[in-house]
Amino acid sequence: MAKELYELNEAIPVGEVPKKMYAMAIRKERYGEPKNAFKKEVIDVPEIGPDDALVLVRAAGINYNNVWASLGIPLDMIDVHVKDQNDHSGVHIGGSDASGIVYKVGANVKNVKVGDEVVVHCGMWDVNNADIKAGKVDPIVHTSNRIWGYEVSYGSFAQFTKVQAHQCLPRPKHLSWEASAAYMLVGATAYRMLMGFAEHTVRKDDVVLIWGGAGGLGSMAIQIVREMGGKPIAVVNDTSKFDFCKSLGAVGVINRKDFNHWGMLPHWKDEAKYAEWIKGARAFGKAIWEIVGKGVNPRIVFEHPGETTIPTSCMVVDRGGMVVICAGTTGYNATVDLRYHWMHQKRLQGSHFANDEQCTAFNNLVLEKRIDPCLSQTFTFEQIGDVHQMMYENKHPHGNMVATVQLG
Ligand code: NDP
């Protein structure tokens, strides 16, 4: 008979599900800086449906999405839970990466069983939708797609998490529980961006420019490009990050602090300001040529900073190349000089997480030991708010961070 509540790191017999659990929860009244938004609370262990699994969380990966959830922008997640899932608990349990053990499965579940060691990907959708089942629509593009531990509550910042069973993939046994929790969200996102859009998947010798090369997405992107035979060039804000990017396979690294033309494009009629901007963008392009050769432009630019960098990305990407973007960390408005965009037939492609096949393909690269999760630091459960604060202030270490949850 399971106890009502187990202490953190107290052994919980496999398959025994308590009524209550500890969670690092966000509530509306605490919205604001992440360090104040999270609080350790005792809440009910969620009920699961027929297509779901309940996973005991060993370790939880830290991602930027719960910085957004703490701030309550661009969307108020607790309102989203009410409107979207009829969840009136008033609580948001974040956490979109986990390693753990399956403790319970729903009646329809066939891919995992109680006791399996898994990593969890964060893509959810209506698994019973006819078009998805028939393969007519990519589920991560379907209107029902949601990110677990962000748009849907009961993520990994709790002793137990409720997931759709298809989110569970085999855990790489050569890694620790902590390293296993570090890579899936950023890795699968980067995989789709680089391998998901035909015509512009990474080919041998392709030059790929990667913003934030030492960050979560960037560290995965460098390795994927390397594994596909391409030439990754990383951009960072400090020379101290150069060696890390090179150790992952970057053929060169650029310090963005050497340039100051960032931000939106000046109006094209303002000739003096525009000339100044384009001088900066061309100098940045020259820095790429210094690495890969004069006239060699990136066929793919891996974007996520958004507003401040996208004008440059769209300028330096090769004729017929693609800028692929999954975020707008510095702002959501993109200014692009369309003259270059159409004349040079460039592509600006949006991307968001990944589907089951892409998550599996990326997980296989980790299982085959071809990709390192780049776990930089492990924190305690109680430090989850502080770690998100570090991320918010861009003061976090390179690579990916995790918090331990229920290691006992
Ligand atoms: P990290 O903080 O780990 O890395 C982001 C990197 O961006 C930093 O290392 C930093 O590198 C760089 N950066 C910060 N400010 C700027 C700037 N002004 N100009 C250029 N580069 C900058 O975060 P993640 O890689 O995990 O995530 C990045 C973004 O992508 C977040 O907004 C996140 O929410 C989003 N995301 C979206 C996903 C999706 O599916 N849509 C999935 C995963 C993440 P440096 O300062 O060294 O240049």
PDB file of C-alpha atoms in Angstrom, residues 53-60 97-105 109 111-121 148 156 161 163-173 175-184 363 367:
ATOM      1  CA  ALA A  53       1.683   7.142 -18.551  1.00  0.00           C
ATOM      2  CA  LEU A  54       2.620   8.308 -15.060  1.00  0.00           C
ATOM      3  CA  VAL A  55       6.386   8.640 -14.735  1.00  0.00           C
ATOM      4  CA  LEU A  56       8.404   8.966 -11.534  1.00  0.00           C
ATOM      5  CA  VAL A  57      10.850  11.771 -12.272  1.00  0.00           C
ATOM      6  CA  ARG A  58      14.492  11.053 -11.456  1.00  0.00           C
ATOM      7  CA  ALA A  59      15.814  14.278 -12.963  1.00  0.00           C
ATOM      8  CA  ALA A  60      14.253  17.248 -14.766  1.00  0.00           C
ATOM      9  CA  ASP A  97      12.431  17.321 -19.956  1.00  0.00           C
ATOM     10  CA  ALA A  98      12.639  14.263 -17.732  1.00  0.00           C
ATOM     11  CA  SER A  99      14.340  11.001 -17.112  1.00  0.00           C
ATOM     12  CA  GLY A 100      12.481   8.541 -14.970  1.00  0.00           C
ATOM     13  CA  ILE A 101      10.637   5.283 -14.447  1.00  0.00           C
ATOM     14  CA  VAL A 102       7.136   4.393 -15.628  1.00  0.00           C
ATOM     15  CA  TYR A 103       4.895   3.809 -12.559  1.00  0.00           C
ATOM     16  CA  LYS A 104       1.475   3.472 -14.195  1.00  0.00           C
ATOM     17  CA  VAL A 105       0.071   3.165 -17.721  1.00  0.00           C
ATOM     18  CA  VAL A 109      -0.750   1.906 -23.794  1.00  0.00           C
ATOM     19  CA  ASN A 111       4.862   1.108 -26.083  1.00  0.00           C
ATOM     20  CA  VAL A 112       5.904   1.199 -22.396  1.00  0.00           C
ATOM     21  CA  LYS A 113       5.196  -0.763 -19.226  1.00  0.00           C
ATOM     22  CA  VAL A 114       5.578  -0.219 -15.497  1.00  0.00           C
ATOM     23  CA  GLY A 115       9.268  -0.309 -14.551  1.00  0.00           C
ATOM     24  CA  ASP A 116      10.641   0.936 -17.899  1.00  0.00           C
ATOM     25  CA  GLU A 117      13.418   3.530 -17.714  1.00  0.00           C
ATOM     26  CA  VAL A 118      12.562   6.363 -20.067  1.00  0.00           C
ATOM     27  CA  VAL A 119      13.303   9.860 -21.233  1.00  0.00           C
ATOM     28  CA  VAL A 120      10.306  12.018 -22.030  1.00  0.00           C
ATOM     29  CA  HIS A 121       9.891  14.274 -25.055  1.00  0.00           C
ATOM     30  CA  TRP A 148       4.140  19.264 -22.014  1.00  0.00           C
ATOM     31  CA  SER A 156       8.727  17.256 -14.615  1.00  0.00           C
ATOM     32  CA  THR A 161       4.578  13.604 -14.185  1.00  0.00           C
ATOM     33  CA  VAL A 163       2.514  12.298 -20.076  1.00  0.00           C
ATOM     34  CA  GLN A 164       1.070  10.772 -23.225  1.00  0.00           C
ATOM     35  CA  ALA A 165       2.732   7.364 -23.531  1.00  0.00           C
ATOM     36  CA  HIS A 166       4.164   8.130 -27.007  1.00  0.00           C
ATOM     37  CA  GLN A 167       6.322  10.807 -25.347  1.00  0.00           C
ATOM     38  CA  CYS A 168       8.339   8.089 -23.605  1.00  0.00           C
ATOM     39  CA  LEU A 169      11.518   6.896 -25.341  1.00  0.00           C
ATOM     40  CA  PRO A 170      14.225   4.503 -24.141  1.00  0.00           C
ATOM     41  CA  ARG A 171      16.735   6.015 -21.731  1.00  0.00           C
ATOM     42  CA  PRO A 172      20.405   5.836 -22.748  1.00  0.00           C
ATOM     43  CA  LYS A 173      21.770   3.529 -20.056  1.00  0.00           C
ATOM     44  CA  LEU A 175      24.274   8.129 -19.170  1.00  0.00           C
ATOM     45  CA  SER A 176      23.425   9.149 -15.604  1.00  0.00           C
ATOM     46  CA  TRP A 177      19.806   9.988 -14.764  1.00  0.00           C
ATOM     47  CA  GLU A 178      20.856  13.643 -14.741  1.00  0.00           C
ATOM     48  CA  ALA A 179      22.491  13.604 -18.196  1.00  0.00           C
ATOM     49  CA  SER A 180      19.510  11.648 -19.555  1.00  0.00           C
ATOM     50  CA  ALA A 181      17.207  14.511 -18.570  1.00  0.00           C
ATOM     51  CA  ALA A 182      19.330  17.201 -20.180  1.00  0.00           C
ATOM     52  CA  TYR A 183      19.007  16.865 -23.933  1.00  0.00           C
ATOM     53  CA  MET A 184      15.648  15.934 -25.410  1.00  0.00           C
ATOM     54  CA  ASN A 363      17.359   9.957 -29.259  1.00  0.00           C
ATOM     55  CA  LEU A 367      21.806   6.084 -27.674  1.00  0.00           C
TER      56      LEU A 367
END
